[in-house]
Short mmCIF file of C-alpha atoms in Angstrom, two decimals:
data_model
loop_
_atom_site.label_atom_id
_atom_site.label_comp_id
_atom_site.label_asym_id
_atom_site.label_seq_id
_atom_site.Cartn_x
_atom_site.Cartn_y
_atom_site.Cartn_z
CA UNK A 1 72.02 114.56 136.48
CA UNK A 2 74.78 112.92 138.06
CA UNK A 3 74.45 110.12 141.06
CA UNK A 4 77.38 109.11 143.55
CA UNK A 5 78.76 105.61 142.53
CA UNK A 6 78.84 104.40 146.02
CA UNK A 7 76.88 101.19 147.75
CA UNK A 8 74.89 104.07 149.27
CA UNK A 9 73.23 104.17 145.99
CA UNK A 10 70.99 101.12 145.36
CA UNK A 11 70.54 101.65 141.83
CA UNK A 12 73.70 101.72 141.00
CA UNK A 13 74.60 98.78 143.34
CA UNK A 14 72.39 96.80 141.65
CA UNK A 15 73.60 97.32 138.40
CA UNK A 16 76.43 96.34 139.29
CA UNK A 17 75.48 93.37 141.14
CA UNK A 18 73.01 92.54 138.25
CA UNK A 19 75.25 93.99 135.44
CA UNK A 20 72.37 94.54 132.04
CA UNK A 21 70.14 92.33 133.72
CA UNK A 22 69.29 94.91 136.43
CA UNK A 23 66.16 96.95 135.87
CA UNK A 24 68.57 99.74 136.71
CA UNK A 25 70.66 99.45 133.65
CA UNK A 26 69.25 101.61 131.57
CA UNK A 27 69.57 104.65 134.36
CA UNK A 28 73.08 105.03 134.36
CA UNK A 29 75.58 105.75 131.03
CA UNK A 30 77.22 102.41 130.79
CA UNK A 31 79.23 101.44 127.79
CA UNK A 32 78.33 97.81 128.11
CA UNK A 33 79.99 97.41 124.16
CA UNK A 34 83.65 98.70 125.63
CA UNK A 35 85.54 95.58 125.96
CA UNK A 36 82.65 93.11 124.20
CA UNK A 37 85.96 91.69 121.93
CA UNK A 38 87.35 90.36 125.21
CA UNK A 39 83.53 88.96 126.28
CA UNK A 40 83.99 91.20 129.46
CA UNK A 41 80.74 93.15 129.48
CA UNK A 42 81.48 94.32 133.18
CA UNK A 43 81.34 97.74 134.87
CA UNK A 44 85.09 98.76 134.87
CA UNK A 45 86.15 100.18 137.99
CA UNK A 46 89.04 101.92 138.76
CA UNK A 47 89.55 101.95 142.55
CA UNK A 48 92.62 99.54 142.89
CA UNK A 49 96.21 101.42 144.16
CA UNK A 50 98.04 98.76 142.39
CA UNK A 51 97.31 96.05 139.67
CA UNK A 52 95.00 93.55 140.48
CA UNK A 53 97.48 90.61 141.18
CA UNK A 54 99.43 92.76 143.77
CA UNK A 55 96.41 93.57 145.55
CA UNK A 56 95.28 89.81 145.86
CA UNK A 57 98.78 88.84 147.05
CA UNK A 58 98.68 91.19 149.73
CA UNK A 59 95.24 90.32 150.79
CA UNK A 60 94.01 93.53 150.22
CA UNK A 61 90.34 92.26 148.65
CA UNK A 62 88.47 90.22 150.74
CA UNK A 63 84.52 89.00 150.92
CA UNK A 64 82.57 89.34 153.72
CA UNK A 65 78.40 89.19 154.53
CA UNK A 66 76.55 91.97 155.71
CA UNK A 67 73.76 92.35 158.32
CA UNK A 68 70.20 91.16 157.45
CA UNK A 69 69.17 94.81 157.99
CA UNK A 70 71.91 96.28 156.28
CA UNK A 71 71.80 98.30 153.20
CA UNK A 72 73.39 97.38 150.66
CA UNK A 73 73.45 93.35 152.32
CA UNK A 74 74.36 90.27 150.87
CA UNK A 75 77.96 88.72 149.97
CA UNK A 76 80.12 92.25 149.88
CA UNK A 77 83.61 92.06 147.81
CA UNK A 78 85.58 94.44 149.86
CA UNK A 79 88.73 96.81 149.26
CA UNK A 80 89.92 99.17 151.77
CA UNK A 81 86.72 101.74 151.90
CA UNK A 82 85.12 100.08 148.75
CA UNK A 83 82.39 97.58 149.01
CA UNK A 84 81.09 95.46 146.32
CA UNK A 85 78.31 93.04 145.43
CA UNK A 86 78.52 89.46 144.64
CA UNK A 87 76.10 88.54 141.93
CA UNK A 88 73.47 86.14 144.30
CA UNK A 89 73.96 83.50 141.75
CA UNK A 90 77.66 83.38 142.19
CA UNK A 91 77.48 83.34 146.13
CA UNK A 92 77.09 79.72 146.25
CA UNK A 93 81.02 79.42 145.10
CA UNK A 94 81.70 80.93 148.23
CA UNK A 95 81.04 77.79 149.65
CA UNK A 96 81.67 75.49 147.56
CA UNK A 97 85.21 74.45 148.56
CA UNK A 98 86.77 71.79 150.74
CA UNK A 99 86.87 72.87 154.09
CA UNK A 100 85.99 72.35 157.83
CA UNK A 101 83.97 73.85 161.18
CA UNK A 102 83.66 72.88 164.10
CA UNK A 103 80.00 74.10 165.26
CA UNK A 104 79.42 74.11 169.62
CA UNK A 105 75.92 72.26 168.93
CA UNK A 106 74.13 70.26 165.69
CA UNK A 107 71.09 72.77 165.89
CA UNK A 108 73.97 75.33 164.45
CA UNK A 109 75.39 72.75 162.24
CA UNK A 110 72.27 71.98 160.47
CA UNK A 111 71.23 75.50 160.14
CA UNK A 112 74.55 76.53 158.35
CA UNK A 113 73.66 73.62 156.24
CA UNK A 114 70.41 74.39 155.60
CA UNK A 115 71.29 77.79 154.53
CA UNK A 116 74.32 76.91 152.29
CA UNK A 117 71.86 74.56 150.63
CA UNK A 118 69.25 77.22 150.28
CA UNK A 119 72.51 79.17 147.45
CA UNK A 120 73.69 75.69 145.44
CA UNK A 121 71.26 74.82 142.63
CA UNK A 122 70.34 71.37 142.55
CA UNK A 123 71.66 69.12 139.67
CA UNK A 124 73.99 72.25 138.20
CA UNK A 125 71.07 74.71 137.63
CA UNK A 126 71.61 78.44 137.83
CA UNK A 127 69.51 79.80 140.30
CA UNK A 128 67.32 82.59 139.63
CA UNK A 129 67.63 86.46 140.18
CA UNK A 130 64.97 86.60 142.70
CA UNK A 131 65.41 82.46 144.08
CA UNK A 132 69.19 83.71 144.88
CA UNK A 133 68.39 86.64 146.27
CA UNK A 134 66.08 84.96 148.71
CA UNK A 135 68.74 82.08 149.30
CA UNK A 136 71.23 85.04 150.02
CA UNK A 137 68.84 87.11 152.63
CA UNK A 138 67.83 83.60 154.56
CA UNK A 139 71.71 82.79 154.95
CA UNK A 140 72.16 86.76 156.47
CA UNK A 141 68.79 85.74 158.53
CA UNK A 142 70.63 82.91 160.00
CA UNK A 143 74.38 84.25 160.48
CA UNK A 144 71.94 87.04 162.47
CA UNK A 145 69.86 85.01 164.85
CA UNK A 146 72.54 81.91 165.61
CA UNK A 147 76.34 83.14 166.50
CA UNK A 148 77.55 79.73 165.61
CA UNK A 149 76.34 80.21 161.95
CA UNK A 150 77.76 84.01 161.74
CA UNK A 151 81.11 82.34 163.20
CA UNK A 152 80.65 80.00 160.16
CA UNK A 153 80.19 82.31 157.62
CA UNK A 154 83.27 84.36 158.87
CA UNK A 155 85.48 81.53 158.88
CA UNK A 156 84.23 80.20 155.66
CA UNK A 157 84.85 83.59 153.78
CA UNK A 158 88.20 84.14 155.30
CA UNK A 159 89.53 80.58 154.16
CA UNK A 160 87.56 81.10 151.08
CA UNK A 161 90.44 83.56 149.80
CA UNK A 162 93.08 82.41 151.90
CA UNK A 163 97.16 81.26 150.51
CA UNK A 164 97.32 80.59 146.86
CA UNK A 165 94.37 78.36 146.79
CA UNK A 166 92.32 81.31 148.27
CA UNK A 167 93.84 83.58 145.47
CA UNK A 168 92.45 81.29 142.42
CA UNK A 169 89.08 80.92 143.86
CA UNK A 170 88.90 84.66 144.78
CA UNK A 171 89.99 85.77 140.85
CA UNK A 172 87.85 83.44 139.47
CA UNK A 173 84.98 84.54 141.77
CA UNK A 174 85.68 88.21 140.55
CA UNK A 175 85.74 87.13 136.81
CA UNK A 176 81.97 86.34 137.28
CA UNK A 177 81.01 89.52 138.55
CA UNK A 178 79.91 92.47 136.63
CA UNK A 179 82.26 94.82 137.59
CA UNK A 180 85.95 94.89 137.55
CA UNK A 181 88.60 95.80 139.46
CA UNK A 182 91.36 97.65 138.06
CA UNK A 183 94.05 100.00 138.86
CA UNK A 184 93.42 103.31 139.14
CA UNK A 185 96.20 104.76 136.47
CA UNK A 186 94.59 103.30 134.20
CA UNK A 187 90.85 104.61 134.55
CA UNK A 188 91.69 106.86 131.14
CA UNK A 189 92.40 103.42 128.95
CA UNK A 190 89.09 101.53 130.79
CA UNK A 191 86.91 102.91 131.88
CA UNK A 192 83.25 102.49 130.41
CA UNK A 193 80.91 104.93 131.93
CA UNK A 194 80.35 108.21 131.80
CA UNK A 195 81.33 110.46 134.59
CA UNK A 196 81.02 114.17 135.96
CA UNK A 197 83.92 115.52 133.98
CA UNK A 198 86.60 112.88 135.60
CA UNK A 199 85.67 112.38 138.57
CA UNK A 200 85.26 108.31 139.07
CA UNK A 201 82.66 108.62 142.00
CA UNK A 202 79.87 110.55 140.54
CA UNK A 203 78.10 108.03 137.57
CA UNK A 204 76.09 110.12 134.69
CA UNK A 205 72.32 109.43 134.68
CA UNK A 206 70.86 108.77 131.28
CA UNK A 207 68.62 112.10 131.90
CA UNK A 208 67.62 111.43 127.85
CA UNK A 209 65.19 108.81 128.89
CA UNK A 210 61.55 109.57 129.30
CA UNK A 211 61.58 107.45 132.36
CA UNK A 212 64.96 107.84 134.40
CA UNK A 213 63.99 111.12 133.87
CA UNK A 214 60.87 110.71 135.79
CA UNK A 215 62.12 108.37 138.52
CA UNK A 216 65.43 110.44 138.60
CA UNK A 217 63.37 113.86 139.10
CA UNK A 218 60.55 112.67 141.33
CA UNK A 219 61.68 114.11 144.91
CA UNK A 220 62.37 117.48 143.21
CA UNK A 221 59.31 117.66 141.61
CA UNK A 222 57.01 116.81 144.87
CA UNK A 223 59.21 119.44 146.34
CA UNK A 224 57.80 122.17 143.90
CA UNK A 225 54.09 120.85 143.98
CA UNK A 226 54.71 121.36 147.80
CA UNK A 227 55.55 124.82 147.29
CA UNK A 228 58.83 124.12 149.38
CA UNK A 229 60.90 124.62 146.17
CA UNK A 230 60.88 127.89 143.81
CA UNK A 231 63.44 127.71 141.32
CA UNK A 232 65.35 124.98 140.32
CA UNK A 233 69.14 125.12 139.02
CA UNK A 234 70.41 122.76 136.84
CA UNK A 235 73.71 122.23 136.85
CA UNK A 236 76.56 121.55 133.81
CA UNK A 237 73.69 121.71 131.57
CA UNK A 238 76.43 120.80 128.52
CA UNK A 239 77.03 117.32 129.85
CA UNK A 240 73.05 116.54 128.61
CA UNK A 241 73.13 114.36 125.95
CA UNK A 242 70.38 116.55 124.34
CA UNK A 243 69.97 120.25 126.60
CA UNK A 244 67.39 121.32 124.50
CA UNK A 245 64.94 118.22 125.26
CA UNK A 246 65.89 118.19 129.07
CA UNK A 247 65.26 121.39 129.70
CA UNK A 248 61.90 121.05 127.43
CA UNK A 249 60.56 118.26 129.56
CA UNK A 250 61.87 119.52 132.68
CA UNK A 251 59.87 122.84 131.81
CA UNK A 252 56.65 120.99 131.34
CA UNK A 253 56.93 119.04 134.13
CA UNK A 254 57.28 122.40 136.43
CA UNK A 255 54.53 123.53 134.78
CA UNK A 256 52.40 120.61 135.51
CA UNK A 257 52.92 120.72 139.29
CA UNK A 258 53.43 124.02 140.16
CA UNK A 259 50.93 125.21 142.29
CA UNK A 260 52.05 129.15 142.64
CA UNK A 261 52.83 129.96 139.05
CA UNK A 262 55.83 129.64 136.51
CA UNK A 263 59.30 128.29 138.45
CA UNK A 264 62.02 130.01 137.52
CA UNK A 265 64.93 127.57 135.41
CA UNK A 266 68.76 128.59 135.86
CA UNK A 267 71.28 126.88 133.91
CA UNK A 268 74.82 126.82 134.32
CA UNK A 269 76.28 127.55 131.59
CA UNK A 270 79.50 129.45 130.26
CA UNK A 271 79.01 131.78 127.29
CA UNK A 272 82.41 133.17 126.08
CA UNK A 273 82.68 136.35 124.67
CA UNK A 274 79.29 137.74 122.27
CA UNK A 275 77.89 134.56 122.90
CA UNK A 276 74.18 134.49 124.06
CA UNK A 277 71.91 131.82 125.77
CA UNK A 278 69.77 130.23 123.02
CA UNK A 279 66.83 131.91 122.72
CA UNK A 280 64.99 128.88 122.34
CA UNK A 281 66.21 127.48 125.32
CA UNK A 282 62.89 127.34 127.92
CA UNK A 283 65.15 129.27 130.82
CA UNK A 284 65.27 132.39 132.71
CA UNK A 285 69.01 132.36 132.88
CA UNK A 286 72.31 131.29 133.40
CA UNK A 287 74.25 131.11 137.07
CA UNK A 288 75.71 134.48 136.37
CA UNK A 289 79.64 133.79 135.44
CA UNK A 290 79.34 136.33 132.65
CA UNK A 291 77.79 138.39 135.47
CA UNK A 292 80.69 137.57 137.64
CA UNK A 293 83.35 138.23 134.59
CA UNK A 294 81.55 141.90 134.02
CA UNK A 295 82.14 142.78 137.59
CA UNK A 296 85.07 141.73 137.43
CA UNK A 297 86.26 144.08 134.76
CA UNK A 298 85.35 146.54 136.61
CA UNK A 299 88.76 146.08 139.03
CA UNK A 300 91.28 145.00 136.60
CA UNK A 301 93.14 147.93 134.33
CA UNK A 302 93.58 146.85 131.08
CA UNK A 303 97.28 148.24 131.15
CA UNK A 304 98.09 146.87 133.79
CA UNK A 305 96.81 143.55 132.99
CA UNK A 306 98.38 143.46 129.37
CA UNK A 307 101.86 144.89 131.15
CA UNK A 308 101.70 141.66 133.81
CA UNK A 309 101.19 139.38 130.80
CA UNK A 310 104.37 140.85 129.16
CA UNK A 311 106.37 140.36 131.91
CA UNK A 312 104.67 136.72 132.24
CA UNK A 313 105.81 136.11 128.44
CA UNK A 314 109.47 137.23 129.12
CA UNK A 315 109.94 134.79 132.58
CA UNK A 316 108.48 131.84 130.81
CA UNK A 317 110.59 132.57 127.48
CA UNK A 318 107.54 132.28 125.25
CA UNK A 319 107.12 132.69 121.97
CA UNK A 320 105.26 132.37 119.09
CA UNK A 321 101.92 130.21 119.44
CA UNK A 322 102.93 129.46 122.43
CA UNK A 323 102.79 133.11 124.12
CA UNK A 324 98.98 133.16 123.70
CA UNK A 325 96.31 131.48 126.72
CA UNK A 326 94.52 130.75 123.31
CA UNK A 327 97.52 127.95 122.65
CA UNK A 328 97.34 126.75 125.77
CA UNK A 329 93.62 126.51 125.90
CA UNK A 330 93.63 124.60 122.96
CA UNK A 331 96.96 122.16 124.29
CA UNK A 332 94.46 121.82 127.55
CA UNK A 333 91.50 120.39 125.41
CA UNK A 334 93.76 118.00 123.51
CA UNK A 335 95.06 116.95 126.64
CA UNK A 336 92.31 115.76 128.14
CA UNK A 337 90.28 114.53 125.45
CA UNK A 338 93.01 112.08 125.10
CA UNK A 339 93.20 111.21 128.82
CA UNK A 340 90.20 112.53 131.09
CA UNK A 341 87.96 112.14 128.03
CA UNK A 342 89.36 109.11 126.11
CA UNK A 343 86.73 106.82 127.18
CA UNK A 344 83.49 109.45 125.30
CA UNK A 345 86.14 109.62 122.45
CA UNK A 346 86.48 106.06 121.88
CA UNK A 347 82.64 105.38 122.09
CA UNK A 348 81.85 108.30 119.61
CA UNK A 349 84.15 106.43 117.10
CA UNK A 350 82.74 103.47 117.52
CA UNK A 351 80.07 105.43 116.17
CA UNK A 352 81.71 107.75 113.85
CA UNK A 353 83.23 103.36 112.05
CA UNK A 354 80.08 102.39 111.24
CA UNK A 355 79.16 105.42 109.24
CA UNK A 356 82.76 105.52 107.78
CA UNK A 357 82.90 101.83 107.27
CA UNK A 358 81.94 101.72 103.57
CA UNK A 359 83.10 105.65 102.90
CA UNK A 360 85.87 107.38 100.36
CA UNK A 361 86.90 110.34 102.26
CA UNK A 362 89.83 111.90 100.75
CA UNK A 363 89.00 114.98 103.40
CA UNK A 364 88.70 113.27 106.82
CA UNK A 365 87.81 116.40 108.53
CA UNK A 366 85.06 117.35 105.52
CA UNK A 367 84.06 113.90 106.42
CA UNK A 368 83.17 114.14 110.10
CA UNK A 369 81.58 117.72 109.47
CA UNK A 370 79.08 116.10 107.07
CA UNK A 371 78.22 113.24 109.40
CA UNK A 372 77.93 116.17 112.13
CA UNK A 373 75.77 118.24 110.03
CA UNK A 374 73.37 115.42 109.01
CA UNK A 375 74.96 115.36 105.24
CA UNK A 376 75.70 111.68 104.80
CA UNK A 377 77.99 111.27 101.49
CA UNK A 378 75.67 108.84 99.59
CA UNK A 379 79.16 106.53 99.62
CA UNK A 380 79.00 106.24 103.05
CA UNK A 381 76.10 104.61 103.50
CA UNK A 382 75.66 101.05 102.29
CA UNK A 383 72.46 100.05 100.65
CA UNK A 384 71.59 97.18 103.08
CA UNK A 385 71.86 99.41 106.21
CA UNK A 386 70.78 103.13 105.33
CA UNK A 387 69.15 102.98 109.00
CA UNK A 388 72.05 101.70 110.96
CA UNK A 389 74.13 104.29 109.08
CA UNK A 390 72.13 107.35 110.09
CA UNK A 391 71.10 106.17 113.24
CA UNK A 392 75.17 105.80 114.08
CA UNK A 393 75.71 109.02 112.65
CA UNK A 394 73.17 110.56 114.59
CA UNK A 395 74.66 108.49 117.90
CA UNK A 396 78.31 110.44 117.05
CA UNK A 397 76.68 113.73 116.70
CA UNK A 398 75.31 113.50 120.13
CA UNK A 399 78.06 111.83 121.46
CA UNK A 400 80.07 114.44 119.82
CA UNK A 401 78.14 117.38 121.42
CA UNK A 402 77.62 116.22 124.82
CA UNK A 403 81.71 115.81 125.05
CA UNK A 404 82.59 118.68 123.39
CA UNK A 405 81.54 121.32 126.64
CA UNK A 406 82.74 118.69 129.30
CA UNK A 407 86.39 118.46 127.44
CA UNK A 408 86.39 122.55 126.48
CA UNK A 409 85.31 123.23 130.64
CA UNK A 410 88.00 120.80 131.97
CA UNK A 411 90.41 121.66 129.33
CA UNK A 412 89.95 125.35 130.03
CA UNK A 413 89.18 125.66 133.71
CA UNK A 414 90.84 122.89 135.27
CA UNK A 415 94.16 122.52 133.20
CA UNK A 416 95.04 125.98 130.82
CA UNK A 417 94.24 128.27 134.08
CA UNK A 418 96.40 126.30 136.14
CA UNK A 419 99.22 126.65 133.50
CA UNK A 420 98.68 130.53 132.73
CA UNK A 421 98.78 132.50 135.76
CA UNK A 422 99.94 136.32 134.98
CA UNK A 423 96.91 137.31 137.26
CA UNK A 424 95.65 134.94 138.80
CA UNK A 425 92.01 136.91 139.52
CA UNK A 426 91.23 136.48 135.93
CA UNK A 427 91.30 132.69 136.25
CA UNK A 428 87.73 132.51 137.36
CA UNK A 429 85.13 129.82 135.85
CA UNK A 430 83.81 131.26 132.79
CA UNK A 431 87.11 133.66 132.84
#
């Protein structure tokens, strides 16, 4: 339920390339509202090693055009490793600047400007999605079949961003794009899509949706009909918007295709303590960490576990609220709910305002445990918009929920059991 954000991925390369407009948007978990106050509705990425301006002055981001046959093509923005489209109905600024050739034959000369035509609208007229696309794949044609126009382009593109001149024309083409560059420090403050946990490169799928569902799911499916597949395991089934649904849908469509019977459904999931899988879960299981955990036990004397963390306690000087793994547990959350997480915070209150717009809460917590629970205080919902009210409310309780497991696994796992290491062979996942 996760895809790589990479130009391997065409979806996601034509999002970004496309920005809403792309009949991929819907796919991926884009916060398109983010930074609407600024009119920036662009993808937000943060792959730069220093601000934007630095990297520009060094020369660092340059534009280049792929092969015909190459995948993803077109008019590439590139930084180091990362490669980036240019909106086709921007790639005729490439051009569009004072500056000279000099081609080895006309037959070369009139190509290049037949091509270059092909991307400028006549009489100031945006080109289409599809008429720039076109304009964009017959200029790659070209550059392919003639040397002297591939010379051109290369030329063209390098003086496009070259001395300060270069610089302006090379911010302002990135301003039209639907992604931006920024540095990476500050992914935490920017960013606007969901992720696996934190990590930048892997985009969340919008698994919710009846039909990214389907397209998303379509190769694993066939795979079952085939009988080549016979269980499936889902992994970080907490990051779902809605678990119960997925795994609902998923089990029907298993059902559907499966040519040798019921397919077996394991989830990943961490149950601490009594917890139990719900029971109304469609599953036959988790991935086995309480499994793991039991075994485990089975090694570790309790003494001498409880004498270690003693000893731990003294070294560190501890005391108080402090001494417990539960403190630090907690301090691990917090932590990255206002870092890792601070972009699926700030879009759940988004949420949570336009519930609380119009509300009297004397109890802010009492507050945001009604809204959770479905309980709307009947102040808190203005008479002209009793829809918009609930369906926000309903919007933060999801939100709520499906960053709730990310934050307690990466507050837990990858930050408390770094920081708490009396014995380290308890600091398993699911420990």
């Amino acid at each position: 339920n996760h895809m790589g954000a990479g130009p391997e991925n065409p979806y996601w390369d034509d999002v970004l390339a496309l920005g809403e407009r792309s009949p991929y948007a819907r796919w991926f978990d884009v916060d398109w509202q983010a930074f609407a106050r600024r009119d920036q509705r662009q993808v937000v990425l943060p792959v730069l090693g220093d601000e934007l301006a630095r990297a520009l002055e060094l020369g660092h981001v340059t534009v280049e055009l792929a092969a015909p046959d190459a995948r993803p093509g077109g008019f590439r923005v590139r930084y180091f490793e990362h490669s980036l489209p240019v909106d086709p109905r921007t790639a005729h600024r490439l051009f569009a600047f004072t500056h000279e050739h000099a081609f080895d034959s006309t037959e070369d000369a009139d190509a290049v400007r037949a091509a270059r035509d092909g991307l400028m609208p006549e009489g100031g007229a945006s080109l289409g999605v599809d008429d720039a696309r076109r304009a964009v794949g017959a200029f790659a044609r070209a550059a392919a079949e003639r040397p002297g126009v591939r010379a051109y382009a290369d030329a063209a593109l390098r003086a496009f961003a070259a001395g300060d001149d270069g610089r302006g024309r090379l911010e302002a083409l990135l301003s039209l794009q639907h992604w931006r560059l920024t540095y990476w420090r500050r992914a935490w403050r920017e960013l606007n899509y969901r992720r696996f946990f934190d990590v930048s490169d892997l985009v969340a799928l919008r698994a919710e949706d009846p039909a990214v569902f389907e397209a998303t799911h379509r190769w694993a499916l066939a795979r079952v009909a085939e009988g080549r597949v016979h269980a499936l395991r889902v992994d970080h089934v907490d990051g779902l918007r809605d678990p119960l649904a997925y795994l609902r849908r998923l089990r029907a469509a298993l059902d559907a295709r499966s040519p040798g019977g019921h397919v077996p459904v394991f989830v990943e999931k961490i149950l601490v303590g009594d917890e139990r899988l719900r029971a109304g879960w469609p599953v036959d299981g988790t991935t086995g960490y309480e499994a793991l955990n039991a075994v485990e036990g089975a090694f570790v004397h309790a003494l001498g576990a409880a004498s270690l963390e003693r000893f731990y306690r003294r070294l560190l000087g501890a005391r108080g609220a402090e001494a417990r793994f539960q403190e630090v547990a907690v301090r691990g959350k917090e932590l990255v709910l206002r870092r890792s997480f601070r972009p699926e915070v700030r879009r759940a209150v988004r949420a949570l305002m336009t519930v609380a717009r119009d509300a009297h809460a004397a109890d802010a917590l009492r507050f945001v445990g009604a809204v959770l629970a479905g309980d709307l205080p009947g102040d808190a919902v203005p008479d002209a918009v009793p829809d918009a009210a609930h369906r926000a409310a309903a919007e933060f309780a999801l939100r709520f929920q499906q960053t709730s497991g990310p934050a307690t696994a990466k507050g837990v796992e990858d930050t408390a059991l770094y920081r708490w290491t009396p014995l380290v062979s308890l600091n398993e996942v699911g420990g």
